[in-house]
Short mmCIF file of C-alpha atoms and ligand atoms in Angstrom, two decimals:
data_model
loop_
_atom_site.label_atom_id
_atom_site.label_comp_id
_atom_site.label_asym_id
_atom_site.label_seq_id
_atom_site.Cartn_x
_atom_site.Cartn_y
_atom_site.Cartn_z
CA UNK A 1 149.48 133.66 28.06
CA UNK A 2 150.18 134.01 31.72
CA UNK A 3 147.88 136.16 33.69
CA UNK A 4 148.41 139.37 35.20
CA UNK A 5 146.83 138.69 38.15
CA UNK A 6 148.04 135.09 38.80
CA UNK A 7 151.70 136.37 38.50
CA UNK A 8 151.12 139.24 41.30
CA UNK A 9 149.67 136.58 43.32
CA UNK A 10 152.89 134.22 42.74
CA UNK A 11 154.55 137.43 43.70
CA UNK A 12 153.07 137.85 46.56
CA UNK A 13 153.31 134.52 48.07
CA UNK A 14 157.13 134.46 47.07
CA UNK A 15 157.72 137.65 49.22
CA UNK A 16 155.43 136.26 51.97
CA UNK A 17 157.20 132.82 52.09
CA UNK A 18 160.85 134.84 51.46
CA UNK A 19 159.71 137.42 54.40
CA UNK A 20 158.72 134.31 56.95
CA UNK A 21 161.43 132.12 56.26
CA UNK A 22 163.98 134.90 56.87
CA UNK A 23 162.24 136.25 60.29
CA UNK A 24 163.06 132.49 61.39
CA UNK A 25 166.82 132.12 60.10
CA UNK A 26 169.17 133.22 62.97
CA UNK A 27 172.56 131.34 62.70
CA UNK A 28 174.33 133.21 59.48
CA UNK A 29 175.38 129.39 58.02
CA UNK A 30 171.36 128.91 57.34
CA UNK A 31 171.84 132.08 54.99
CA UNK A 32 173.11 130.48 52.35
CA UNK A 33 170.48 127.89 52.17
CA UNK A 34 168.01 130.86 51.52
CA UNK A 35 169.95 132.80 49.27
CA UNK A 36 169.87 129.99 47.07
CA UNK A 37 166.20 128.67 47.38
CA UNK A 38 165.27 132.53 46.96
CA UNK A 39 167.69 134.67 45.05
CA UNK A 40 170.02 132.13 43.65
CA UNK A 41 170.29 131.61 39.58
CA UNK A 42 167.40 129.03 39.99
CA UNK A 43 165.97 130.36 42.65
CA UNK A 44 162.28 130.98 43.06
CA UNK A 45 162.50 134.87 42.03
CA UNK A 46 164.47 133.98 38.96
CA UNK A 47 161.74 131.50 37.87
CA UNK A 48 159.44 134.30 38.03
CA UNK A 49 161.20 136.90 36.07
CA UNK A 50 161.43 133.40 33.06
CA UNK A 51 157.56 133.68 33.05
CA UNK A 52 157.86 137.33 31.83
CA UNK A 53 158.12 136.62 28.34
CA UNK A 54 154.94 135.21 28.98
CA UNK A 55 152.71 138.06 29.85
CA UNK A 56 150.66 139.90 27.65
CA UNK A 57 152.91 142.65 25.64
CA UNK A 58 151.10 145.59 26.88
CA UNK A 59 151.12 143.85 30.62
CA UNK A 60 154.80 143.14 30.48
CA UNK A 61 155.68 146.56 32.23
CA UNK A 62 153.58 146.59 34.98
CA UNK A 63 154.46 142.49 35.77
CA UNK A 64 158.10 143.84 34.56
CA UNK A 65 158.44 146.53 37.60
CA UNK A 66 156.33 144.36 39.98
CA UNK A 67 159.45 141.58 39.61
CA UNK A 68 162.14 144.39 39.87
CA UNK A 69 160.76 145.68 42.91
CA UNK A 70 160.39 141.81 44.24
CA UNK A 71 164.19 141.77 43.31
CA UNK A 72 165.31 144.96 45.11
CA UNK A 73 162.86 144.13 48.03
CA UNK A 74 164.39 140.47 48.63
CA UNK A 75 167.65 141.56 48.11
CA UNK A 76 167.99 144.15 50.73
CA UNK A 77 165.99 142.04 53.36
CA UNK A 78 168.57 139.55 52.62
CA UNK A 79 170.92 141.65 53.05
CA UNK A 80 169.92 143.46 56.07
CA UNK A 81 169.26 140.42 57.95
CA UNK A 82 173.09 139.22 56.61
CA UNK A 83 174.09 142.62 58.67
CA UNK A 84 172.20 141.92 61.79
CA UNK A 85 172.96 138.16 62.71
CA UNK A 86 176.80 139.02 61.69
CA UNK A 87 176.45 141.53 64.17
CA UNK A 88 175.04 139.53 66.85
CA UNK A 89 177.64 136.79 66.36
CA UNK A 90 180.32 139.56 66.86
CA UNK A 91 179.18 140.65 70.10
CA UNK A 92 178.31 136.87 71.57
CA UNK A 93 181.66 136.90 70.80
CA UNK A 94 182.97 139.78 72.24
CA UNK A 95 180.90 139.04 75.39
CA UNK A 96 182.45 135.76 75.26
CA UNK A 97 185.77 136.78 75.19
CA UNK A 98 186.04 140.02 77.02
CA UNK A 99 188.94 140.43 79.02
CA UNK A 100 188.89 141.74 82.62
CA UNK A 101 191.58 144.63 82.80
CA UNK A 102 190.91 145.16 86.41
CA UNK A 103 192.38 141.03 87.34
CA UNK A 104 196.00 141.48 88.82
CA UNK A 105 198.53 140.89 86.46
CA UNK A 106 201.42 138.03 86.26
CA UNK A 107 204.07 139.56 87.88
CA UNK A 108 207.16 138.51 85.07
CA UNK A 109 210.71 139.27 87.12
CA UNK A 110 213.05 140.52 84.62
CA UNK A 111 216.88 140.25 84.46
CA UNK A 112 219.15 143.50 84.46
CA UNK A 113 223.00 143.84 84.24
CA UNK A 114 224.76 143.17 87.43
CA UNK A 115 225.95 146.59 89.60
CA UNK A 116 229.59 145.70 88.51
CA UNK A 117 228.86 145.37 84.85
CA UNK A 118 227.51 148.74 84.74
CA UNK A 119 230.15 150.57 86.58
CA UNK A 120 232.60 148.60 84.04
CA UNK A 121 230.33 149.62 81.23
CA UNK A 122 230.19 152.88 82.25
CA UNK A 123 234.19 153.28 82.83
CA UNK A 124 234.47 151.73 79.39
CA UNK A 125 232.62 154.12 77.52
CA UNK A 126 234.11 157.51 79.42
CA UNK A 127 237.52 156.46 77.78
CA UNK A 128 235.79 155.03 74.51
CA UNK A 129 234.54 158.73 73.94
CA UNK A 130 238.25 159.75 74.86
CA UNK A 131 239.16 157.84 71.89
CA UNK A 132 240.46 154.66 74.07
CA UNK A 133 239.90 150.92 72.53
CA UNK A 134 238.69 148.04 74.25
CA UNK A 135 241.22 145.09 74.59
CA UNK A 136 240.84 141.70 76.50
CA UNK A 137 243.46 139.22 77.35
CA UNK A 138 243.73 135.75 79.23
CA UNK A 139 242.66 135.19 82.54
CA UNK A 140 244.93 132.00 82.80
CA UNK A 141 248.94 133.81 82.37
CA UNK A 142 252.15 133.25 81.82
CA UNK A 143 254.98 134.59 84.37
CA UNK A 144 256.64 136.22 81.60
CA UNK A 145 253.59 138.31 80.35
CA UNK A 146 252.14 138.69 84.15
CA UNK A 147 255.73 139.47 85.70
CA UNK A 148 258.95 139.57 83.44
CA UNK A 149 257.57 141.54 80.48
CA UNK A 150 256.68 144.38 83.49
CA UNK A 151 260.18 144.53 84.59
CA UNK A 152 259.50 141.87 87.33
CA UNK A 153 262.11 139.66 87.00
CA UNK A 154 262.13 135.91 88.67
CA UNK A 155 263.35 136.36 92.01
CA UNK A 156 262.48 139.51 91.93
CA UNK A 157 261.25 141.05 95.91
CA UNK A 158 258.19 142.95 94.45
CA UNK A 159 256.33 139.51 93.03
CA UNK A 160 255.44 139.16 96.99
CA UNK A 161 253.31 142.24 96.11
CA UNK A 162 250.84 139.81 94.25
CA UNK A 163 249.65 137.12 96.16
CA UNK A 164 249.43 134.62 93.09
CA UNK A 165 247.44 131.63 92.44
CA UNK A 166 249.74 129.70 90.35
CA UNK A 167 248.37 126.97 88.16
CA UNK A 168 251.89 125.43 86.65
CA UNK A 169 255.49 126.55 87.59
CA UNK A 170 254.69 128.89 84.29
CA UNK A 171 251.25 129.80 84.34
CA UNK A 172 249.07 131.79 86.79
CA UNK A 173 245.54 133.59 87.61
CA UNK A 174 246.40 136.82 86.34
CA UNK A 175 246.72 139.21 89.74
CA UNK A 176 246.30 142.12 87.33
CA UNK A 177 245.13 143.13 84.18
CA UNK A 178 248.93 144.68 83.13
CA UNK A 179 249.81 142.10 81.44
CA UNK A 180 247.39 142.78 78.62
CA UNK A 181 249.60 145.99 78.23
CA UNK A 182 252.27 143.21 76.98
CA UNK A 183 250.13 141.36 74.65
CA UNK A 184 248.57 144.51 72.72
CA UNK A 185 252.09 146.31 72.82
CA UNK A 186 253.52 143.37 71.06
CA UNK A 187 250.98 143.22 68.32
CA UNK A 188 250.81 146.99 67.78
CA UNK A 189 252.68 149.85 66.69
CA UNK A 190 252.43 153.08 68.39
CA UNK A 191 250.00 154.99 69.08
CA UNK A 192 248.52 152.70 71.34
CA UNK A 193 245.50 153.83 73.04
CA UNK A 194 243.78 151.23 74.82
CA UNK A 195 241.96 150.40 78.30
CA UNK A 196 241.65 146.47 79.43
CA UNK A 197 238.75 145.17 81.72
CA UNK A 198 238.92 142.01 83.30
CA UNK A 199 238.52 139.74 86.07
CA UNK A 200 241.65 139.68 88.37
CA UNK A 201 242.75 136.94 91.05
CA UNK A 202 244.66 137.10 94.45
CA UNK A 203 245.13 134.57 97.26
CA UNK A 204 243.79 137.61 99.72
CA UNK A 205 241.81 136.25 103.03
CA UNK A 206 238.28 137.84 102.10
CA UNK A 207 237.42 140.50 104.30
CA UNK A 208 235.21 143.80 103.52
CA UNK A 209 237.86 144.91 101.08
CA UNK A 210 239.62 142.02 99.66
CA UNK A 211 238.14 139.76 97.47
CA UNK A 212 240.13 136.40 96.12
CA UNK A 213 237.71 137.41 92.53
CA UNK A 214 237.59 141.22 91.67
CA UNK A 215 237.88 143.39 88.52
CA UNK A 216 240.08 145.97 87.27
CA UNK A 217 240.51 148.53 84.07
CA UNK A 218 244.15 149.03 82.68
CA UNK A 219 244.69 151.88 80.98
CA UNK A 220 247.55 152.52 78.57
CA UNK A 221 247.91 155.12 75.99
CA UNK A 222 251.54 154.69 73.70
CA UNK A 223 253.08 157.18 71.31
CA UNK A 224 255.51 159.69 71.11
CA UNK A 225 255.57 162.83 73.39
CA UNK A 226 253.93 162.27 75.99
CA UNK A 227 254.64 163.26 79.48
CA UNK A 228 252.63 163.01 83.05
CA UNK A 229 251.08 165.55 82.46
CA UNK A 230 249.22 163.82 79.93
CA UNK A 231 248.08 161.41 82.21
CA UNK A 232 246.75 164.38 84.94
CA UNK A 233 244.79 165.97 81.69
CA UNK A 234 243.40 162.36 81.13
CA UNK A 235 242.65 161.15 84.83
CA UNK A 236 241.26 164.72 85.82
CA UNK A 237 238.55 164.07 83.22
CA UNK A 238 237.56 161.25 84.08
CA UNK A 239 237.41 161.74 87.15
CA UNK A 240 234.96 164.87 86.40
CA UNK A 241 233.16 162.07 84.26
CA UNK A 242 232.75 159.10 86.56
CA UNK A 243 232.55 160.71 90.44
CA UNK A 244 230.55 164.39 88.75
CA UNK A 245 232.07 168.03 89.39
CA UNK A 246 233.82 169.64 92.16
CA UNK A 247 235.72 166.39 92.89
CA UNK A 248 239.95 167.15 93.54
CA UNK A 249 242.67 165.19 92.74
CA UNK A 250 245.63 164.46 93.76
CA UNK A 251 249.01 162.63 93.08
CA UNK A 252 251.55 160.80 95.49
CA UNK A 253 254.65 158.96 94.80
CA UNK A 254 254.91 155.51 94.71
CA UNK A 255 256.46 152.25 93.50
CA UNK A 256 255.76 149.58 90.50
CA UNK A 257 258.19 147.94 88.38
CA UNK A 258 256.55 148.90 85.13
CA UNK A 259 256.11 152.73 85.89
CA UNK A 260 258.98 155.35 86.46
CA UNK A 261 257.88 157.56 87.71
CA UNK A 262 254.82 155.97 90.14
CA UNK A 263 251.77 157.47 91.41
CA UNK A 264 249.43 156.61 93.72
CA UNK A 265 245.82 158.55 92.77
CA UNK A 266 243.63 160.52 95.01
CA UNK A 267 240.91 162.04 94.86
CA UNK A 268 238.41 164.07 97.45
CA UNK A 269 234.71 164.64 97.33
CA UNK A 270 233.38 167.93 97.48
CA UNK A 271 233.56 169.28 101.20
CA UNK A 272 235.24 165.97 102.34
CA UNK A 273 237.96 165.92 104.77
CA UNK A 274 239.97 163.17 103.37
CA UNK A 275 241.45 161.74 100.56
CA UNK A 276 240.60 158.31 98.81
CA UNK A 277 242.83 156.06 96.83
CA UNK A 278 241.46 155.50 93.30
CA UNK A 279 244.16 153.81 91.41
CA UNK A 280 248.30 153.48 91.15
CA UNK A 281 249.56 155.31 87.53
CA UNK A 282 252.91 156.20 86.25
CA UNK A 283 254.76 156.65 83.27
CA UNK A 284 255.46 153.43 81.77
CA UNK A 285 259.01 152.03 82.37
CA UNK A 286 261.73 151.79 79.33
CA UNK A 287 262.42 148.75 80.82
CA UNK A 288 258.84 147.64 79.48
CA UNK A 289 258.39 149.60 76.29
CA UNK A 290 262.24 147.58 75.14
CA UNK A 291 260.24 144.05 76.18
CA UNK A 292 257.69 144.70 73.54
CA UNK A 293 260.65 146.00 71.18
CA UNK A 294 259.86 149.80 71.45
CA UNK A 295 262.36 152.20 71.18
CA UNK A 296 262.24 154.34 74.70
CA UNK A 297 264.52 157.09 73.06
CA UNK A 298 261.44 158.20 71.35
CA UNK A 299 258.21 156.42 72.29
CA UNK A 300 256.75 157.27 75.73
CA UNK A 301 253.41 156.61 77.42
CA UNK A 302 251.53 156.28 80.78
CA UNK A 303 249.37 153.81 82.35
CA UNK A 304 247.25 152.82 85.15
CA UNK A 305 245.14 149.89 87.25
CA UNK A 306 242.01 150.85 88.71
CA UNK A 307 239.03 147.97 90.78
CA UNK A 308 236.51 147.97 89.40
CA UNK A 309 235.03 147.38 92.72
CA UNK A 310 236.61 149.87 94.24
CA UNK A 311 235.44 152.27 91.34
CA UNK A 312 231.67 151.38 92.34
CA UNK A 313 232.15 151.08 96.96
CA UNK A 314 233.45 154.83 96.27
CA UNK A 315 230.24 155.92 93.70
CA UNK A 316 227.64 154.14 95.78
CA UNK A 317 228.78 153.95 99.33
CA UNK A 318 228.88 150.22 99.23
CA UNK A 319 231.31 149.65 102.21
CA UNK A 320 231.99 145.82 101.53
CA UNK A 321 233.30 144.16 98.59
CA UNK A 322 231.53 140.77 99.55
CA UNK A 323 228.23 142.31 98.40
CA UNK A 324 229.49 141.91 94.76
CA UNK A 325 229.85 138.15 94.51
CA UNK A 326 226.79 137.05 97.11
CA UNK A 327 224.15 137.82 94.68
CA UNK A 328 221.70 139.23 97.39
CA UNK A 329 219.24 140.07 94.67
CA UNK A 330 217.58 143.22 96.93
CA UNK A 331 221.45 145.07 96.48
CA UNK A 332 221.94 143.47 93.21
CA UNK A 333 218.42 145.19 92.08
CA UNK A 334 219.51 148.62 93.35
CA UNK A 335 221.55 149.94 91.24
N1 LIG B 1 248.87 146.39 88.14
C1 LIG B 1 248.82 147.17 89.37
C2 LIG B 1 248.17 146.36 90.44
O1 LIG B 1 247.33 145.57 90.16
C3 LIG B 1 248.05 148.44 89.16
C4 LIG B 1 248.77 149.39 88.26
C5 LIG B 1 249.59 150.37 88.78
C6 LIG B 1 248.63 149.30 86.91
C7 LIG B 1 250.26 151.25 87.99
C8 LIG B 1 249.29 150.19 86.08
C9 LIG B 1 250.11 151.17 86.64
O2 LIG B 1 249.15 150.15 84.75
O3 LIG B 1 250.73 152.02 85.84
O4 LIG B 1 248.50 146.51 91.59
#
C-alpha cells in the first residue's frame, strides 16, 4: 500500500519541478515539450493519479483531492504562462513591424480623362437625357457618303469649303462628322434621333483656331413633323445645359448643301457685348433625306455640327486650340 505521506511528497516535488521548469521556458515552441513531460497522457501527473488505487481506502480522498488540486494547479500555470509568452511574441512583433505614419508617402500620379473627352462626354450625355443615341462612323470616307449623299455633288463649288485630305481619288479624312447622318439614315427608319462624335480632319495651316485634328458632335433628329422650331426648343436647352442660365441665343442665315433652310448659331453670355458662333444648323435638305430613300413629302428633320473644341475654348476661356493636342500636362490637369 502506498503511503500517504510519500505520495504528498511526490506531489510536492512534481509541482516544485513543474513550477521551476516553467519559470525558465520563454519561447512558446518549448511549451509543448512541458505539456507533455507534465500534463500529457503519460505525463508525470498522470502517473500519480495511477498510484491512487493504491492508497489506503479511507486515505484515498484526501490523496484523491491533493491530485485534483495538483491537476487544476498545473493546468492553469500552464496555461497562464501559454497567455503571457503568446503575448510577448505579439508585441516583439508589433514592435518589429510598426509602421511610421508620419514618413512621406509615395507620391503615385494618376491618369484622368483628357479636357476634350470630358467636354465630349459631357455634350453626349445632355442629348442622351434628351433621348438622343450615340452613333460612330469611319474616320477614313468615301466622297459619296462625305460629299454626294449631302447634296455635294462632284464638281460641285462648295467642296472648296472643306479643305480635304484625300487618301484615294474615292476616299478621304472625313472633314466632318455629316456623313455619319448618311450611314445611320440608310440603316434606319424614322424616327431617327441620334448625335455623332468624332475626330474630324482639314488641311487648315494651324494657328490658335485651326487645327489639321479636331472634334465635332452631329446632331440629327428624323421623323415626321418637325419644323425649326424644333431645333430652337432643342438647341435653347442645351445651351441652358452646357454654357448654365441667362445665356441668349440667336439664329442667322446661312449656307450648306444638306440644310434648307441654314443657320449659323449664336449665342451671348450674360452681360456680354457680343455674340459667339457655336455651331451651323438647318433643316435637313430633301435633297438628302431622297439619298437615303426617305420620302421628303412627309419625313422632315433638322441637324447640326458643333467643335468640340470650340464647345470647350468658349466654357473655359482656353483662347488656343493648340493647347488640346500638345499634352502640356499642367493645362491637361486643369480641368
Ligand atoms: N458639317 C458642317 C461643317 O463641318 C457643320 C454642319 C452644319 C453640320 C450644318 C450640320 C448642319 O449637320 O446642319 O462645316
Amino acid at each position: 500500500m502506498a503511503k500517504l505521506a510519500d505520495l504528498r511528497d511526490d506531489i510536492k516535488k512534481v509541482e516544485a519541478d513543474l513550477g521551476a521548469q516553467l519559470e525558465a521556458i520563454d519561447d512558446p515552441s518549448s511549451l509543448e515539450a512541458f505539456r507533455v513531460e507534465f500534463l500529457g497522457r503519460k505525463g508525470r501527473i498522470s502517473a500519480l493519479l495511477k498510484q491512487l488505487g493504491a492508497v489506503e481506502p479511507a486515505e484515498r480522498a484526501q490523496a484523491g483531492q491533493w491530485l485534483n488540486d495538483l491537476k487544476d494547479r498545473s493546468a492553469s500555470a500552464f496555461s497562464a504562462r501559454e497567455t503571457e509568452l503568446r503575448r510577448r511574441a505579439m508585441d516583439d512583433r508589433l514592435a518589429k513591424e510598426r509602421a511610421d505614419v508620419t514618413l512621406p508617402g509615395v507620391y503615385r500620379p494618376y491618369g484622368h480623362a483628357h479636357p476634350l473627352s470630358k467636354v465630349q462626354e459631357e455634350i453626349e450625355s445632355i442629348f442622351m437625357r434628351m433621348g438622343f443615341d450615340v452613333a460612330t462612323g469611319p474616320e477614313i470616307e468615301t466622297e459619296y457618303y462625305n460629299f454626294e449623299a449631302l447634296n455635294i455633288p462632284a464638281d460641285h463649288p462648295a467642296r472648296a469649303d472643306w479643305d480635304t485630305f484625300y487618301i484615294t481619288d474615292s476616299t478621304l479624312l472625313r472633314p466632318h462628322t455629316s456623313p455619319v447622318q448618311i450611314r445611320v439614315m440608310e440603316r434606319s427608319t424614322p424616327p431617327v434621333r441620334i448625335i455623332c462624335p468624332g475626330r474630324c480632319y482639314r488641311r487648315d495651316a494651324q494657328d490658335a483656331t485651326h487645327s489639321p485634328v479636331f472634334h465635332q458632335i452631329e446632331l440629327l433628329w428624323v421623323e415626321e413633323g418637325l419644323s425649326l422650331a424644333n431645333l430652337k426648343f432643342v438647341l435653347e436647352l442645351f445651351t441652358k445645359e452646357y454654357f448654365g442660365p441667362g445665356y441668349e441665343m440667336r439664329f442667322s442665315g446661312d449656307f450648306f448643301p444638306f440644310t434648307e433652310p441654314s443657320v449659323q448659331v449664336h449665342i451671348k453670355a450674360p452681360g456680354a457685348s457680343h455674340w459667339l458662333e457655336i455651331m451651323g444648323a438647318g433643316m435637313v435638305d430633301p435633297a438628302v433625306l431622297t439619298a437615303v430613300g426617305y420620302d421628303p413629302e412627309r419625313i422632315t428633320g433638322f441637324a447640326f455640327g458643333l467643335g468640340i473644341e470650340r464647345m470647350a475654348m468658349l466654357k473655359y476661356g482656353i483662347d488656343d486650340i493648340r493647347t488640346f493636342l500638345t499634352n502640356d500636362l499642367r493645362f491637361v490637369h486643369q480641368l
